[in-house]
Short mmCIF file of C-alpha atoms in Angstrom, two decimals:
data_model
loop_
_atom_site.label_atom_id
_atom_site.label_comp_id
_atom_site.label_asym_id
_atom_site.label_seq_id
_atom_site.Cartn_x
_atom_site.Cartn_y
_atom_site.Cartn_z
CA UNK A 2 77.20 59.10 45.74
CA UNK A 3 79.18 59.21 48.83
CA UNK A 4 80.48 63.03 49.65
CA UNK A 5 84.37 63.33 50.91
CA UNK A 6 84.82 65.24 53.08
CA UNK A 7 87.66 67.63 52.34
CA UNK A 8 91.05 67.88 55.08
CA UNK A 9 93.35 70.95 55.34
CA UNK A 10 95.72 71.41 57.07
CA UNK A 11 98.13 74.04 58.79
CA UNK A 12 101.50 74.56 57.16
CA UNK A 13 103.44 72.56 60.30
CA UNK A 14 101.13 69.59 59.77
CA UNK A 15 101.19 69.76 55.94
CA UNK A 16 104.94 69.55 55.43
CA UNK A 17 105.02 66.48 57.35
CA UNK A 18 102.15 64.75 55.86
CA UNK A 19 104.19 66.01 52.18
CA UNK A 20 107.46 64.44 53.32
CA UNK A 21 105.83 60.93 54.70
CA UNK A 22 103.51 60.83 51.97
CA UNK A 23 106.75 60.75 49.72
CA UNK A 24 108.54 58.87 52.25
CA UNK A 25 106.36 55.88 51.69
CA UNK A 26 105.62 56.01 48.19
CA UNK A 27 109.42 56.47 46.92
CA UNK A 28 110.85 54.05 49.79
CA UNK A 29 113.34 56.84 50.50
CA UNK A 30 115.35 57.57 53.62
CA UNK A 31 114.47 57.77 57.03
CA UNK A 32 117.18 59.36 58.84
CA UNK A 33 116.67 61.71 56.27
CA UNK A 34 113.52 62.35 56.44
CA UNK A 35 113.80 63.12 60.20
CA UNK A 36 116.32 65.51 59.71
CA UNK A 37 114.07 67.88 57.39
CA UNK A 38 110.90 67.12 60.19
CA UNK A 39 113.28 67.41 63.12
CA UNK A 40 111.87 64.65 64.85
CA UNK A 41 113.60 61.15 65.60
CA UNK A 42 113.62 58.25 63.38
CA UNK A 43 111.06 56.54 66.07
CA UNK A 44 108.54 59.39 65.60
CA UNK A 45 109.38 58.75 61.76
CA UNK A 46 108.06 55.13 62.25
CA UNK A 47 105.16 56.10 64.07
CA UNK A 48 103.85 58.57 61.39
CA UNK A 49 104.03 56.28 58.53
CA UNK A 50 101.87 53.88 60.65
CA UNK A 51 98.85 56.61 61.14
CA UNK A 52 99.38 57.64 57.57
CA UNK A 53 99.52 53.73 56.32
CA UNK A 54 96.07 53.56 59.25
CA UNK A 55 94.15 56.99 58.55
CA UNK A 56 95.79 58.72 55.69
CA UNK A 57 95.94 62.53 55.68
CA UNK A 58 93.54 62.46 58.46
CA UNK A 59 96.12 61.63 60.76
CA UNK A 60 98.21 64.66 60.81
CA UNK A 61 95.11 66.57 61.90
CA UNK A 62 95.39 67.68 65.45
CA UNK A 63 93.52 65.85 68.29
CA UNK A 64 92.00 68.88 69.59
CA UNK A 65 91.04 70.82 66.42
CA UNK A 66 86.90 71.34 66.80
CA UNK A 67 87.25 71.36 70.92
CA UNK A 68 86.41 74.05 73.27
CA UNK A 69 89.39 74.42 75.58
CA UNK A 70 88.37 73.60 79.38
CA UNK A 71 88.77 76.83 80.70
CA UNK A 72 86.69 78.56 77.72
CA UNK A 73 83.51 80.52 78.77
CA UNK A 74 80.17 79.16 77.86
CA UNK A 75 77.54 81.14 75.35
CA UNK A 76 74.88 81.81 78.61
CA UNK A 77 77.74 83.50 79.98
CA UNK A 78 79.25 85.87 77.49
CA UNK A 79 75.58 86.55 76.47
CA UNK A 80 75.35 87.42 80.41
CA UNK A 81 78.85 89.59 80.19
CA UNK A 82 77.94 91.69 77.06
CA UNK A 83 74.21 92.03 78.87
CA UNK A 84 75.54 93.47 82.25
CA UNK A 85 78.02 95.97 80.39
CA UNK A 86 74.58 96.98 78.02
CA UNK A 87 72.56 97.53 81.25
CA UNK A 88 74.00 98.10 84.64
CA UNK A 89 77.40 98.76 83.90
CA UNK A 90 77.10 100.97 81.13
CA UNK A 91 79.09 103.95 82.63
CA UNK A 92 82.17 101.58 83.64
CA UNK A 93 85.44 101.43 81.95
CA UNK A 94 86.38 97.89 80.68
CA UNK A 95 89.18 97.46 83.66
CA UNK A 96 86.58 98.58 85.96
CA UNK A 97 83.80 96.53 84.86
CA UNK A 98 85.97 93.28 85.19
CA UNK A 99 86.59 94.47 88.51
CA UNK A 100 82.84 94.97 89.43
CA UNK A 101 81.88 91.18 87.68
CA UNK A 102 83.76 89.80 90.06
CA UNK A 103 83.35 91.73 93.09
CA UNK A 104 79.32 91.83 92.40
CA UNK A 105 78.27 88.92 89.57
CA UNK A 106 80.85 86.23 90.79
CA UNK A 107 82.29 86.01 87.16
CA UNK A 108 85.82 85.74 87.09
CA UNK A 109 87.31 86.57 83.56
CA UNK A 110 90.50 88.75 82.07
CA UNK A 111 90.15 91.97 80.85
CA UNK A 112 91.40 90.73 77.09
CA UNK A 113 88.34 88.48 77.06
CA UNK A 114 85.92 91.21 77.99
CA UNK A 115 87.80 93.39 75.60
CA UNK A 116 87.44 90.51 72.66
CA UNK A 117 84.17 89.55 73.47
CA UNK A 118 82.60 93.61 73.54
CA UNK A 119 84.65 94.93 70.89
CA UNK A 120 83.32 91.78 68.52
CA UNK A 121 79.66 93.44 69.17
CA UNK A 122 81.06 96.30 68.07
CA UNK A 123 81.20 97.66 72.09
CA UNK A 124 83.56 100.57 73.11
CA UNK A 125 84.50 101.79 76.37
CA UNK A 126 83.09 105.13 76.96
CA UNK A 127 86.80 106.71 76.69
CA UNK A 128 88.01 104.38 73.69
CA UNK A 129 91.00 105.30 71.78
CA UNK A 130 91.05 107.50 68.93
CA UNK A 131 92.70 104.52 66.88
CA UNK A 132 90.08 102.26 67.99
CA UNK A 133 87.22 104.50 67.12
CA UNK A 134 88.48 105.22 63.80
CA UNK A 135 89.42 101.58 62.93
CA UNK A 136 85.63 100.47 63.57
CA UNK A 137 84.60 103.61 61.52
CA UNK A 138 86.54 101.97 59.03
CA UNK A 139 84.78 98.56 59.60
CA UNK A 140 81.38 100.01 59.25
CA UNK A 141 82.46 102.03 56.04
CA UNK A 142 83.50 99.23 54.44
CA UNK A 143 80.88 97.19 55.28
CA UNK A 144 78.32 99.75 53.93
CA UNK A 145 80.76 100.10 50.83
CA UNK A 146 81.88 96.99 49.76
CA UNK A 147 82.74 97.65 45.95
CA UNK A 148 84.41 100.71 46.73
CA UNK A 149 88.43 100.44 46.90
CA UNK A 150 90.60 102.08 49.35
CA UNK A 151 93.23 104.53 48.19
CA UNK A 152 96.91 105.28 49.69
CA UNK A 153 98.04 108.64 49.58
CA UNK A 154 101.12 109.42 51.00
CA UNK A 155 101.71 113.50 51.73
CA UNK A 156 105.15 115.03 51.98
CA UNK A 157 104.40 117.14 54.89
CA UNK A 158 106.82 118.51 57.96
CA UNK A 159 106.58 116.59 61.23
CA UNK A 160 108.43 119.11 63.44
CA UNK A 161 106.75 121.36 65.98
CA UNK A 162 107.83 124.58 67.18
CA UNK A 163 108.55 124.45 70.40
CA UNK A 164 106.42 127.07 71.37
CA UNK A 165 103.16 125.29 70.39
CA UNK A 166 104.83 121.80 71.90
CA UNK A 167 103.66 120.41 75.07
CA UNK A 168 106.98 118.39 75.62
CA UNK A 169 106.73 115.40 78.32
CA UNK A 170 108.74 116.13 81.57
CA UNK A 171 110.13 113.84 84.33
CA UNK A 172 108.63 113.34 87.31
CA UNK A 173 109.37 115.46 90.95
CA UNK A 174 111.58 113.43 93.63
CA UNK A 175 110.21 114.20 96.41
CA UNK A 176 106.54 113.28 97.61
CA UNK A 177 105.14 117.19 98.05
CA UNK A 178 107.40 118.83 96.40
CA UNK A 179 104.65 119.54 93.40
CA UNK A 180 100.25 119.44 94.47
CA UNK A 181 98.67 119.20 90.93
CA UNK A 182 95.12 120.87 91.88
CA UNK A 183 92.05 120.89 89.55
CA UNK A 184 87.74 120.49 89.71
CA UNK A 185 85.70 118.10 87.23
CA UNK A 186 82.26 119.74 87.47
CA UNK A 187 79.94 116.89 86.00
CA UNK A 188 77.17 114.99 87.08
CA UNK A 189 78.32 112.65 89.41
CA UNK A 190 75.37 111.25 91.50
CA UNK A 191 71.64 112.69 91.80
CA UNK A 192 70.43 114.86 88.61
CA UNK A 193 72.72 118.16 89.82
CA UNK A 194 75.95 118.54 88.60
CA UNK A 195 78.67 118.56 91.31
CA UNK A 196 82.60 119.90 91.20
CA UNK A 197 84.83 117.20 92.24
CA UNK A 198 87.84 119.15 93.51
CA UNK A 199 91.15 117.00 93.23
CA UNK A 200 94.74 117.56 94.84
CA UNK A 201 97.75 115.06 93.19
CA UNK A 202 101.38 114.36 94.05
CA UNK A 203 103.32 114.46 90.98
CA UNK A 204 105.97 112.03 92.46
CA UNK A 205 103.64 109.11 93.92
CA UNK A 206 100.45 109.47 91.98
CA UNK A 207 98.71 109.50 95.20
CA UNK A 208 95.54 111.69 95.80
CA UNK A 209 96.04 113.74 98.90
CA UNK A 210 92.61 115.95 99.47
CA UNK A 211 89.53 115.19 97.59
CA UNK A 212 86.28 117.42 98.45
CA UNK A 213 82.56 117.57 96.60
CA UNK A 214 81.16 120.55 96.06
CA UNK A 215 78.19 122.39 94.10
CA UNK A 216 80.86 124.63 92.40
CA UNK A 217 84.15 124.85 91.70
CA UNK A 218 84.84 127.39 94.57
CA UNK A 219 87.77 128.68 97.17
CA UNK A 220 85.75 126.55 99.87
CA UNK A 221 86.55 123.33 98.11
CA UNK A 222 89.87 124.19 97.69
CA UNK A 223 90.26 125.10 100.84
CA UNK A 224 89.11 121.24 102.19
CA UNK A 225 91.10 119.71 100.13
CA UNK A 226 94.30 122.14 101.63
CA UNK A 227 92.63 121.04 104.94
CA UNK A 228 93.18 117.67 103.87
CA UNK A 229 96.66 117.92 103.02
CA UNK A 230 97.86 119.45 105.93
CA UNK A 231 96.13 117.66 108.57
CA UNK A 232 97.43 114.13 106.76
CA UNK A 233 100.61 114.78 105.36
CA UNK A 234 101.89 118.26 106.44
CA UNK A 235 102.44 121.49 104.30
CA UNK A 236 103.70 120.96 101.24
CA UNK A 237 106.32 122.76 99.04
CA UNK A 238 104.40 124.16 95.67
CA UNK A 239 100.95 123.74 94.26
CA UNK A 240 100.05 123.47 90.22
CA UNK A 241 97.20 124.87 89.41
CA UNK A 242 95.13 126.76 86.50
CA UNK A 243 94.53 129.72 86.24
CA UNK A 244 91.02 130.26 87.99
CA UNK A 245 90.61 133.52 89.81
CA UNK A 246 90.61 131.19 92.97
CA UNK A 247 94.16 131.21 92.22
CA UNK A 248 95.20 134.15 90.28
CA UNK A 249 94.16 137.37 89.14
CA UNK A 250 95.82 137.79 86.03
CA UNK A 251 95.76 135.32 82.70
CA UNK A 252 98.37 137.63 80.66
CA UNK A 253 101.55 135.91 80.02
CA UNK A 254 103.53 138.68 82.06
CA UNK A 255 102.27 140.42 85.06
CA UNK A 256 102.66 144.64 85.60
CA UNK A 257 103.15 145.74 88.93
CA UNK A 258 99.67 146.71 88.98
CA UNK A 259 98.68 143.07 88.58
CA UNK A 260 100.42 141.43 91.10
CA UNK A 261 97.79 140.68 93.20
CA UNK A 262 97.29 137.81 96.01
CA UNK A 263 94.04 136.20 95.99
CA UNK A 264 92.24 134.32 99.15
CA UNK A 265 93.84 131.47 98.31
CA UNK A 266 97.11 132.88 97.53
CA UNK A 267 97.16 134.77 100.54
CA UNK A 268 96.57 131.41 102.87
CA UNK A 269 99.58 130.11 100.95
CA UNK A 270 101.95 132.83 101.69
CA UNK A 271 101.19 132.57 105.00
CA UNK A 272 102.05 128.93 105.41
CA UNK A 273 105.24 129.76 103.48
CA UNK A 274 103.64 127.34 99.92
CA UNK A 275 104.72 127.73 96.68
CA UNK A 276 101.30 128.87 93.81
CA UNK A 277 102.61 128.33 90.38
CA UNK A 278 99.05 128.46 87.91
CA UNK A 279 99.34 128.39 84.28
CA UNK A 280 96.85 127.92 81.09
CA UNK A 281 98.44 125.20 79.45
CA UNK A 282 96.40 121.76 80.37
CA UNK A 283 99.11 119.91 79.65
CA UNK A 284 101.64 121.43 82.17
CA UNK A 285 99.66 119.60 85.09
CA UNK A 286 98.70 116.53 83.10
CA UNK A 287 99.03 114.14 85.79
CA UNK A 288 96.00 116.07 87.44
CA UNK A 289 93.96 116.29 84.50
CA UNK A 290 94.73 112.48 83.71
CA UNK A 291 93.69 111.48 87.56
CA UNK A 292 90.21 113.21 86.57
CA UNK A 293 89.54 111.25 83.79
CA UNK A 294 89.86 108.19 85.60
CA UNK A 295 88.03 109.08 88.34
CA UNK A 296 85.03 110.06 86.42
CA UNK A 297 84.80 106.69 84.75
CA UNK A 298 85.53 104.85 88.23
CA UNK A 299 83.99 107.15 91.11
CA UNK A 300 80.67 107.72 89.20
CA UNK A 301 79.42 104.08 88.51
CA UNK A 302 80.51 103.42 92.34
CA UNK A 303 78.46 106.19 93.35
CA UNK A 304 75.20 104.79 91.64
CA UNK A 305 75.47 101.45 92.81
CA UNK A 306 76.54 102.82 96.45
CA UNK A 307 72.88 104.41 95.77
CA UNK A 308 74.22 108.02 96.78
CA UNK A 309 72.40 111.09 96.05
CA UNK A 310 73.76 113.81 98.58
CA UNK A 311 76.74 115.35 98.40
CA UNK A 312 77.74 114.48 102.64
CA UNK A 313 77.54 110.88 101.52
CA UNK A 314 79.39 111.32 98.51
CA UNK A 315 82.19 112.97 100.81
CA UNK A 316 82.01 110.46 103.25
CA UNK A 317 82.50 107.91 100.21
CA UNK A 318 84.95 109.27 98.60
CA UNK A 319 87.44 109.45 102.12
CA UNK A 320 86.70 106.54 103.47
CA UNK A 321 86.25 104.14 100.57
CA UNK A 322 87.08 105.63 96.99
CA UNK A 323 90.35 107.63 97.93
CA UNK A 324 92.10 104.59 99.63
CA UNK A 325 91.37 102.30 97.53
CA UNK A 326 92.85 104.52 94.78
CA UNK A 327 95.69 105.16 96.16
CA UNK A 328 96.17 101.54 96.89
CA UNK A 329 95.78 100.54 93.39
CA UNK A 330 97.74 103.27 91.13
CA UNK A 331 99.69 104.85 93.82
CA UNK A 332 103.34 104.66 95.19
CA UNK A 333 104.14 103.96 98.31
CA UNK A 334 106.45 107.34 99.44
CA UNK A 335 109.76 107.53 101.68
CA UNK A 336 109.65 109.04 104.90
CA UNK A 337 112.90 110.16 104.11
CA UNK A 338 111.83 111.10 100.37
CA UNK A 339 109.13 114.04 101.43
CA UNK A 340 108.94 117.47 101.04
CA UNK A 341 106.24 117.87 103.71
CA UNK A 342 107.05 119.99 106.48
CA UNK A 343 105.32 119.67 109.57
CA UNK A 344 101.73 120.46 110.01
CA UNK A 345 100.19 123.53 111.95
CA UNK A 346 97.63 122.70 114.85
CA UNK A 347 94.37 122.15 113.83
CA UNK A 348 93.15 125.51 115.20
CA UNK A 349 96.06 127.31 113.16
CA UNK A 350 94.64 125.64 110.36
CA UNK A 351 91.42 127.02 110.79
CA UNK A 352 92.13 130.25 111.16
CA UNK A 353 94.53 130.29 108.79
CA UNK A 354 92.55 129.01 105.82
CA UNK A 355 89.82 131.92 106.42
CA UNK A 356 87.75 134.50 103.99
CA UNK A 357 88.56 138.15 104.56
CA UNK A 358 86.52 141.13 103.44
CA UNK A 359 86.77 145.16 104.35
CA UNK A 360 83.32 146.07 106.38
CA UNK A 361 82.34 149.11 107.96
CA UNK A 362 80.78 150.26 110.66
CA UNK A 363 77.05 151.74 110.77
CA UNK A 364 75.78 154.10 113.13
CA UNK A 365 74.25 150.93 114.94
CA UNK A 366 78.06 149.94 115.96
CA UNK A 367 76.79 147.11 113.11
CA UNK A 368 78.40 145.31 110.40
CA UNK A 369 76.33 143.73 107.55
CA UNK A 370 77.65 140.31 106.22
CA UNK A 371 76.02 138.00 103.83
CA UNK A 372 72.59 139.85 104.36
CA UNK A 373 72.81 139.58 108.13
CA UNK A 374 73.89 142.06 110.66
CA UNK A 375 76.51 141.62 112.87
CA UNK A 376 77.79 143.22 116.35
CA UNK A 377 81.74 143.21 118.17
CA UNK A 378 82.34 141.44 121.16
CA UNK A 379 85.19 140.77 123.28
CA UNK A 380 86.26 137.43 124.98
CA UNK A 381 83.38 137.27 127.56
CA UNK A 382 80.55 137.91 125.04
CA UNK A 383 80.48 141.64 126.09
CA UNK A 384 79.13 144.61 123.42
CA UNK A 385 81.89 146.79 121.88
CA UNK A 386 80.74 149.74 120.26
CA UNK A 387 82.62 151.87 117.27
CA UNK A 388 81.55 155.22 115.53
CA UNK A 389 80.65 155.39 112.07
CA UNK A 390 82.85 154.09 109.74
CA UNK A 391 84.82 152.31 111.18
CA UNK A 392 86.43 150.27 108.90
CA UNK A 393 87.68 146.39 109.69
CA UNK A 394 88.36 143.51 108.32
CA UNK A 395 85.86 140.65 109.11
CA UNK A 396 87.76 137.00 108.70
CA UNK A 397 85.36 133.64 108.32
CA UNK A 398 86.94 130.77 109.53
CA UNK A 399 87.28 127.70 108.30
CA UNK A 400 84.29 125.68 110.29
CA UNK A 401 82.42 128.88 110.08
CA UNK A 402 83.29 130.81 112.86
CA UNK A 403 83.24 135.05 112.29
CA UNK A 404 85.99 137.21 113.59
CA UNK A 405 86.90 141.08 112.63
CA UNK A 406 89.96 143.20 113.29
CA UNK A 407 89.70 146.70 114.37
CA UNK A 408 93.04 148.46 115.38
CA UNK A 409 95.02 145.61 115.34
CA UNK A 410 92.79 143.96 118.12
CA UNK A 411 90.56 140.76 117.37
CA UNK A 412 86.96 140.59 118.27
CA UNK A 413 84.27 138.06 118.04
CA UNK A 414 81.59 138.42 116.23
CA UNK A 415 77.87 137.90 117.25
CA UNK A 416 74.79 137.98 115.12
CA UNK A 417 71.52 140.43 115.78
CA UNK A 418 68.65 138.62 116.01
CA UNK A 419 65.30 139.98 114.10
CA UNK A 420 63.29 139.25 117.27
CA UNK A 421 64.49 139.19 120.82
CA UNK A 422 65.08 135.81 122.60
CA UNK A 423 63.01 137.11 126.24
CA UNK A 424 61.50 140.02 127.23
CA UNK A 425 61.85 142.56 130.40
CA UNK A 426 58.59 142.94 130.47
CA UNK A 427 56.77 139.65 130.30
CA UNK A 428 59.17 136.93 131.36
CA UNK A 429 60.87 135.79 134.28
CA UNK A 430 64.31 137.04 134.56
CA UNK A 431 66.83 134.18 133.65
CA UNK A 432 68.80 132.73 135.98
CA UNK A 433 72.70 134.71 134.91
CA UNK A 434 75.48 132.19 134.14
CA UNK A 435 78.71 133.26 134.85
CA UNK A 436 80.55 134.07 131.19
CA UNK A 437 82.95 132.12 130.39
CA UNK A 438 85.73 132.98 128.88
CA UNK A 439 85.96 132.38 124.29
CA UNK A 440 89.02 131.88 122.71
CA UNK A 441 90.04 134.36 120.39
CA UNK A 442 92.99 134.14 118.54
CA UNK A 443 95.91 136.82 118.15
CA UNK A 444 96.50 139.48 115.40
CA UNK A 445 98.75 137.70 113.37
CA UNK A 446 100.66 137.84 110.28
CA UNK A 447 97.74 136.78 107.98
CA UNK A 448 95.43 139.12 109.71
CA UNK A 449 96.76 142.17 109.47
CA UNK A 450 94.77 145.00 108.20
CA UNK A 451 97.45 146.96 106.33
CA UNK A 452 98.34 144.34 104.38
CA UNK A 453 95.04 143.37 103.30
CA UNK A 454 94.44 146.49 102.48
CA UNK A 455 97.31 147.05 99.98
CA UNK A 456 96.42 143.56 98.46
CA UNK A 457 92.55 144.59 97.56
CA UNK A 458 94.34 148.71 96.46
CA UNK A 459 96.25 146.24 93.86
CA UNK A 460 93.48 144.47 93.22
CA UNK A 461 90.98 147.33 92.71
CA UNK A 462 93.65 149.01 90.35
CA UNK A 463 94.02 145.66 88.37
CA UNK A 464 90.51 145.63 87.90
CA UNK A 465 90.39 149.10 86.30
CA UNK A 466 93.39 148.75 83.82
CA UNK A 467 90.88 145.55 82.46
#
C-alpha cells in the first residue's frame, strides 16, 4: 500500500490552487480568474501548467523546509545559550551581544539571543515583570494541564491621589543645571562589597564623577564633586537623598532648630551650589535608573578585566567604563546650552572640599585627631604654642593635608612622633637646611570659626529635640 503524503497549504497559496483547480475543471474564464488572484492572464497560464504537471504540489513554496542562508547553525546556538549559562551569567542580554562579539567573534542581533534564551526558558537577570509572570504562567500550565483558566474582571478605581503619585516630569535644559547624586553599595569585584558613588546630568544623561569606595561616605562624594568641577565647572543644583551626608533632617518641614548645614552642604554654599535632597526615589529617577544599568554592565566588565582592588576599579571606571558610557547613552551638550560656571583652581578645590571639626588645646600646646596627636606650626615649620583650651577648628583637606584655625589665623599642622627621629646625645648633628617657606592658605569664607561654630550650636540643638 503506497502512503500519500498529505499537502497543506497557507491561505495565499490555497485560494489560488481553489480558483485554478476550478478554473480547469469548469473551463471558465481567465481574465476572470486573474482578476480575483490579481495576477496577469500570463501568470494564469503558467499555473494551470504546474497544476496540469504537479497538481497541488505546485502551489507549495520553493523554499518551504530550507534554512535561510544567514540562519545560525545548532553548534552555535548550543555555543550562545552555553556562554550566557557560564561566563556571562551576570550580563544583561544587550550587553552579552555586545561581549560575543567583542570577545567570542559571534556576530548575532539581540532578538535572536532574546528568541533563542527565552525558548530555554532564560531570563535576563533584570527581566520584566510581564515577562516573569508570563513564563510563570507557562510553567503553571504546563504542570496543570486539565485545569481551565478563569476571567474575572473587577470594577475597581484606577485614579491615584496625587499625593501618593510619582508623576513623570520633563527633562532640565541646560547641561548642569540639575546633578542627580546617589551610591549602589553591592558587590562589585573581589568578595567585599563596595559603594559605587554616581553623579548624573538630568539634561544629557551623561555621568560626570564616578568614585569607588568601601562605604557610602562624604569622601566619595566629595571625588565625585572633585570630578565635576575639575571637568566641567561648578554646577547649578545637586539631587540627592536624604543621607546625613546631605541633610540633617528627614521631616517633611524643617524648624529653625533644624536647619542645619552638613560637610557637604557647607562645601556647597561656599561654591555658591544649589542641595535639594528628598525621600522620594522616584524624584531623581534618572540617577537611580543609571545604577541599575551600571550594575548589570560595570560588574561583568570588572570580572573579566580580572579586578579585585578598588585603585584598579577607579582607574577602570575613568578611563574605560565612564567614556564609553557616556558615548553610548549620552548626549552630546551645547557649549552654549550649560549651566556650568567656571571652575575654581585646583588648590581652591582642595581646600575647599575639606572636613572640619572643633579641637582643643591640651596643656602639651597638642591637639588629638583620629587617635594621633598633633602640634601648630607656622609657614616655616616653626612650633606655635597655645594655653589650655584653646579651642580651633582643624580642616582636612582634600589630598589629606591638616590645617587648624586659631584667631582667625591659619596654621599647619604637624604630627608628634612616638619616638624621636635623632638624638642630641648619640648622633651626629644634621647638617641644617635652610626652611623653606609652605604654602598656607588664607582665612576664608568657608573657614571661618564663627560660622562653624553656629552651624554645629544648630546642629547639637537638632540633635537634642530628636
Amino acid at each position: 500500500m503506497v502512503k500519500v503524503k498529505r499537502i497543506s497549504l497557507n491561505m495565499k497559496y490555497d485560494k489560488q490552487y481553489q480558483v485554478i483547480k476550478d478554473l480547469v475543471d469548469h473551463h471558465g474564464n481567465k481574465k476572470r480568474a486573474a482578476l480575483k488572484l490579481g495576477i496577469s492572464v500570463r501568470q494564469v497560464n503558467r499555473r494551470i501548467k504546474q497544476y496540469q504537471d504537479k497538481g497541488k504540489a505546485a502551489f507549495v513554496h520553493g523554499n518551504v523546509g530550507r534554512k535561510p542562508v544567514n540562519c545560525l547553525t545548532t553548534e552555535i546556538n548550543n555555543q550562545i545559550v552555553t556562554l550566557y549559562l557560564t561566563k556571562y551569567q551576570d550580563c544583561n542580554l544587550k550587553h552579552f551581544v555586545e561581549l560575543l562579539d567583542r570577545f567570542e567573534n559571534i556576530s548575532v542581533s539581540y532578538t535572536k539571543v532574546y528568541s533563542l534564551l527565552k525558548a530555554q526558558d532564560i531570563l535576563s537577570p533584570k527581566p520584566w515583570r510581564r515577562t516573569k509572570r508570563s513564563l510563570a504562567k507557562k510553567k503553571w500550565r504546563l504542570a496543570h494541564p486539565k485545569q481551565s483558566r478563569k476571567d474575572l474582571e473587577d470594577a475597581v478605581s484606577h485614579q491615584l491621589a496625587l499625593e501618593d503619585a510619582h508623576p513623570r516630569h520633563e527633562r532640565c535644559k541646560y547641561f548642569g543645571e540639575e546633578i542627580q547624586m546617589d551610591a549602589s553599595d553591592i558587590v562589585w569585584f573581589g568578595s567585599k562589597k563596595a559603594s559605587l558613588h554616581l553623579a548624573i546630568d538630568n539634561a544629557t544623561g551623561l555621568i560626570v564623577g564616578a568614585y569607588f569606595d568601601w562605604q557610602e561616605t562624604l569622601n566619595g562624594y566629595y571625588h565625585v564633586f572633585e570630578q565635576i568641577l575639575k571637568d566641567y565647572g561648578i554646577p547649578l543644583c545637586f539631587k540627592t537623598d536624604n543621607r546625613t551626608v546631605f541633610n540633617y533632617e528627614t521631616a517633611k518641614t524643617k524648624a529653625e532648630h533644624k536647619d542645619v548645614l552638613t560637610q557637604f552642604g557647607y562645601a556647597c554654599k561656599s561654591l555658591g551650589v544649589g542641595l535639594k535632597t528628598t525621600s522620594v526615589s522616584q524624584a531623581k529617577g534618572m540617577v537611580e535608573r543609571a545604577n541599575q544599568t551600571v550594575q548589570s554592565r560595570l560588574k561583568p566588565e570588572l570580572r573579566l578585566a580580572k579586578i579585585d582592588t578598588i585603585e584598579e576599579a577607579n582607574r577602570y571606571l575613568r578611563e574605560t567604563f565612564v567614556p564609553d558610557f557616556n558615548l553610548k547613552f549620552g548626549q552630546e551638550p551645547r557649549k552654549a546650552w550649560s549651566a556650568f560656571e567656571k571652575a575654581p583652581s585646583d588648590r581652591e578645590i582642595n581646600y575647599t572640599l575639606a572636613v572640619l571639626s572643633s579641637r582643643v588645646f591640651d596643656s602639651g600646646s597638642a591637639i588629638s585627631f583620629k587617635n594621633k596627636l598633633y602640634q601648630a606650626a607656622d609657614e616655616y615649620g616653626r612650633l606655635v604654642c597655645f594655653m589650655k583650651g584653646t579651642k580651633c577648628l582643624v580642616i582636612e583637606a582634600l589630598d589629606g593635608q591638616l590645617l587648624a584655625t586659631v584667631d582667625e589665623r591659619v596654621y599647619q599642622l604637624k604630627e608628634i612622633p612616638k619616638h624621636a627621629k635623632t638624638s642630641p646625645e648619640l648622633d651626629n648633628k644634621p647638617k641644617r637646611k635652610r626652611a623653606k617657606k609652605k604654602y598656607i592658605p588664607p582665612m576664608t569664607h568657608p573657614w571661618k570659626r564663627e560660622s562653624f561654630l553656629k552651624q554645629q550650636e544648630r546642629a547639637h540643638k537638632y540633635h537634642q529635640y530628636t
